[in-house]
């Protein structure tokens, strides 16, 4: 892994799962889809530890989308 300053993590939240993807702060790089996680505190902590160990020198920026808001944006 190369050194990155910022990693942006997107979390699309639903009642039964959280869809997760992230992208490094490098121009032109593709997003990495991590798939679905359970919406529990333990699952989110595990995700954070995984990203911290993968990118130890980066600042992690988490962004979440509520599923109803996502539905309104995508259907309009």
XYZ file of N, CA and C in Angstrom:
228
model
N 0.833 -1.181 0.000
C 0.000 0.000 0.000
C 0.880 1.248 0.000
N 0.489 2.191 -0.817
C 1.195 3.459 -0.795
C 0.577 4.368 0.253
N 1.294 5.436 0.563
C 0.841 6.355 1.601
C -0.180 7.327 1.023
N -1.332 7.443 1.661
C -2.385 8.351 1.225
C -2.722 9.290 2.371
N -3.069 10.520 2.039
C -3.431 11.493 3.059
C -4.863 11.321 3.541
N -5.769 11.053 2.599
C -7.185 10.963 2.931
C -7.794 9.743 2.249
N -8.662 9.060 2.975
C -9.474 7.986 2.403
C -10.925 8.341 2.726
N -11.754 8.392 1.681
C -13.163 8.710 1.841
C -13.952 7.413 1.864
N -14.748 7.225 2.928
C -15.536 6.008 3.098
C -17.010 6.383 3.026
N -17.723 5.791 2.077
C -19.154 6.033 1.934
C -19.939 4.899 2.546
N -20.935 5.265 3.337
C -21.771 4.264 4.002
C -23.236 4.566 3.694
N -23.870 3.690 2.933
C -25.290 3.814 2.619
C -26.034 3.002 3.665
N -26.697 3.679 4.577
C -27.284 3.007 5.735
C -28.725 2.579 5.472
N -29.027 1.376 5.901
C -30.371 0.815 5.838
C -30.654 0.176 7.191
N -31.889 -0.162 7.433
C -32.253 -0.783 8.709
C -31.579 -2.141 8.892
N -31.455 -2.911 7.798
C -30.947 -4.272 7.929
C -29.491 -4.442 7.500
N -28.891 -3.411 6.880
C -27.498 -3.504 6.462
C -26.911 -2.126 6.189
N -25.585 -2.082 6.069
C -24.859 -0.880 5.662
C -23.998 -1.264 4.465
N -24.205 -0.590 3.355
C -23.408 -0.808 2.147
C -22.190 0.115 2.230
N -20.989 -0.436 2.029
C -19.762 0.339 2.232
C -18.874 0.307 0.991
N -18.337 1.487 0.644
C -17.346 1.614 -0.425
C -16.384 2.714 -0.003
N -15.170 2.685 -0.541
C -14.230 3.765 -0.235
C -13.388 4.093 -1.445
N -12.759 5.261 -1.375
C -11.886 5.720 -2.447
C -10.710 6.467 -1.840
N -9.549 6.267 -2.398
C -8.345 6.949 -1.941
C -8.292 8.332 -2.578
N -7.474 9.209 -2.024
C -7.391 10.591 -2.507
C -6.471 10.750 -3.709
N -6.500 9.787 -4.601
C -5.662 9.824 -5.795
C -6.578 10.057 -6.998
N -6.238 11.038 -7.796
C -7.061 11.383 -8.960
C -7.118 10.210 -9.943
N -8.323 9.887 -10.389
C -8.489 8.847 -11.394
C -8.580 7.428 -10.861
N -8.492 7.250 -9.558
C -8.551 5.898 -9.001
C -10.010 5.471 -8.836
N -10.278 4.193 -8.983
C -11.639 3.682 -8.866
C -11.996 3.410 -7.411
N -13.309 3.495 -7.149
C -13.781 3.184 -5.796
C -13.652 1.696 -5.536
N -13.547 1.348 -4.278
C -13.450 -0.048 -3.863
C -14.700 -0.378 -3.057
N -15.459 -1.346 -3.542
C -16.704 -1.734 -2.888
C -16.410 -2.824 -1.872
N -16.766 -2.572 -0.631
C -16.528 -3.561 0.425
C -17.743 -4.440 0.679
N -18.885 -4.080 0.126
C -20.076 -4.896 0.284
C -20.951 -4.461 1.441
N -21.776 -5.386 1.890
C -22.750 -5.108 2.945
C -22.222 -5.575 4.295
N -22.479 -4.759 5.311
C -22.154 -5.095 6.696
C -23.432 -5.055 7.511
N -23.423 -5.730 8.634
C -24.564 -5.631 9.543
C -24.519 -4.262 10.224
N -25.677 -3.691 10.539
C -25.706 -2.358 11.145
C -25.538 -2.400 12.666
N -24.426 -2.964 13.110
C -24.161 -3.044 14.542
C -22.912 -2.240 14.878
N -22.813 -1.869 16.129
C -21.647 -1.114 16.599
C -20.365 -1.928 16.396
N -20.408 -3.223 16.684
C -19.244 -4.085 16.528
C -18.789 -4.153 15.074
N -19.729 -4.229 14.152
C -19.414 -4.308 12.730
C -18.737 -3.026 12.248
N -19.228 -1.879 12.686
C -18.636 -0.594 12.294
C -17.246 -0.450 12.898
N -17.065 -0.856 14.158
C -15.737 -0.810 14.783
C -14.741 -1.687 14.032
N -15.183 -2.864 13.610
C -14.318 -3.774 12.856
C -13.922 -3.140 11.520
N -14.870 -2.488 10.854
C -14.595 -1.794 9.599
C -13.548 -0.694 9.805
N -13.706 0.091 10.857
C -12.758 1.174 11.148
C -11.368 0.604 11.413
N -11.270 -0.446 12.217
C -9.962 -1.056 12.505
C -9.316 -1.581 11.224
N -10.123 -2.188 10.355
C -9.605 -2.716 9.087
C -9.030 -1.591 8.219
N -9.765 -0.493 8.106
C -9.295 0.634 7.299
C -8.084 1.322 7.933
N -8.078 1.433 9.261
C -6.924 2.025 9.946
C -5.666 1.190 9.740
N -5.807 -0.123 9.720
C -4.628 -0.966 9.514
C -4.187 -0.965 8.047
N -5.138 -0.824 7.124
C -4.805 -0.772 5.699
C -4.159 0.560 5.333
N -4.629 1.649 5.938
C -4.131 3.003 5.660
C -3.700 3.674 6.972
N -2.583 3.245 7.557
C -2.193 3.752 8.879
C -1.818 5.236 8.910
N -1.432 5.826 7.794
C -1.010 7.229 7.778
C -2.074 8.155 7.212
N -3.241 7.624 6.914
C -4.291 8.420 6.272
C -5.303 8.933 7.292
N -5.973 10.010 6.910
C -7.129 10.503 7.645
C -8.351 9.870 7.002
N -9.178 9.243 7.809
C -10.380 8.589 7.302
C -11.561 9.545 7.417
N -12.245 9.783 6.303
C -13.432 10.642 6.280
C -14.634 9.768 5.971
N -15.547 9.664 6.944
C -16.742 8.845 6.771
C -17.920 9.722 6.355
N -18.659 9.240 5.354
C -19.850 9.923 4.873
C -20.958 8.886 4.831
N -22.126 9.234 5.355
C -23.209 8.260 5.298
C -24.421 8.865 4.602
N -25.205 7.994 4.002
C -26.425 8.379 3.308
C -27.556 7.564 3.920
N -28.592 8.255 4.356
C -29.771 7.547 4.834
C -30.521 7.004 3.638
N -31.064 5.819 3.762
C -31.671 5.161 2.606
C -32.846 5.942 2.022
N -33.630 6.616 2.820
C -34.761 7.396 2.281
C -34.252 8.570 1.452
N -33.195 9.238 1.922
C -32.594 10.343 1.168
C -32.024 9.807 -0.142
N -31.351 8.705 -0.100
C -30.780 8.082 -1.303
C -31.892 7.738 -2.287
N -33.015 7.234 -1.793
C -34.134 6.898 -2.650
C -34.665 8.155 -3.333
N -34.792 9.254 -2.599
C -35.320 10.505 -3.162
C -34.377 11.049 -4.251
N -33.077 10.972 -4.033
C -32.108 11.476 -5.002
C -32.119 10.623 -6.261
N -32.127 9.312 -6.107
C -32.036 8.416 -7.257
C -33.331 8.318 -8.053
N -34.470 8.632 -7.462
C -35.728 8.533 -8.190
C -36.125 9.850 -8.826
N -35.418 10.949 -8.506
C -35.798 12.272 -9.024
C -35.138 12.640 -10.222
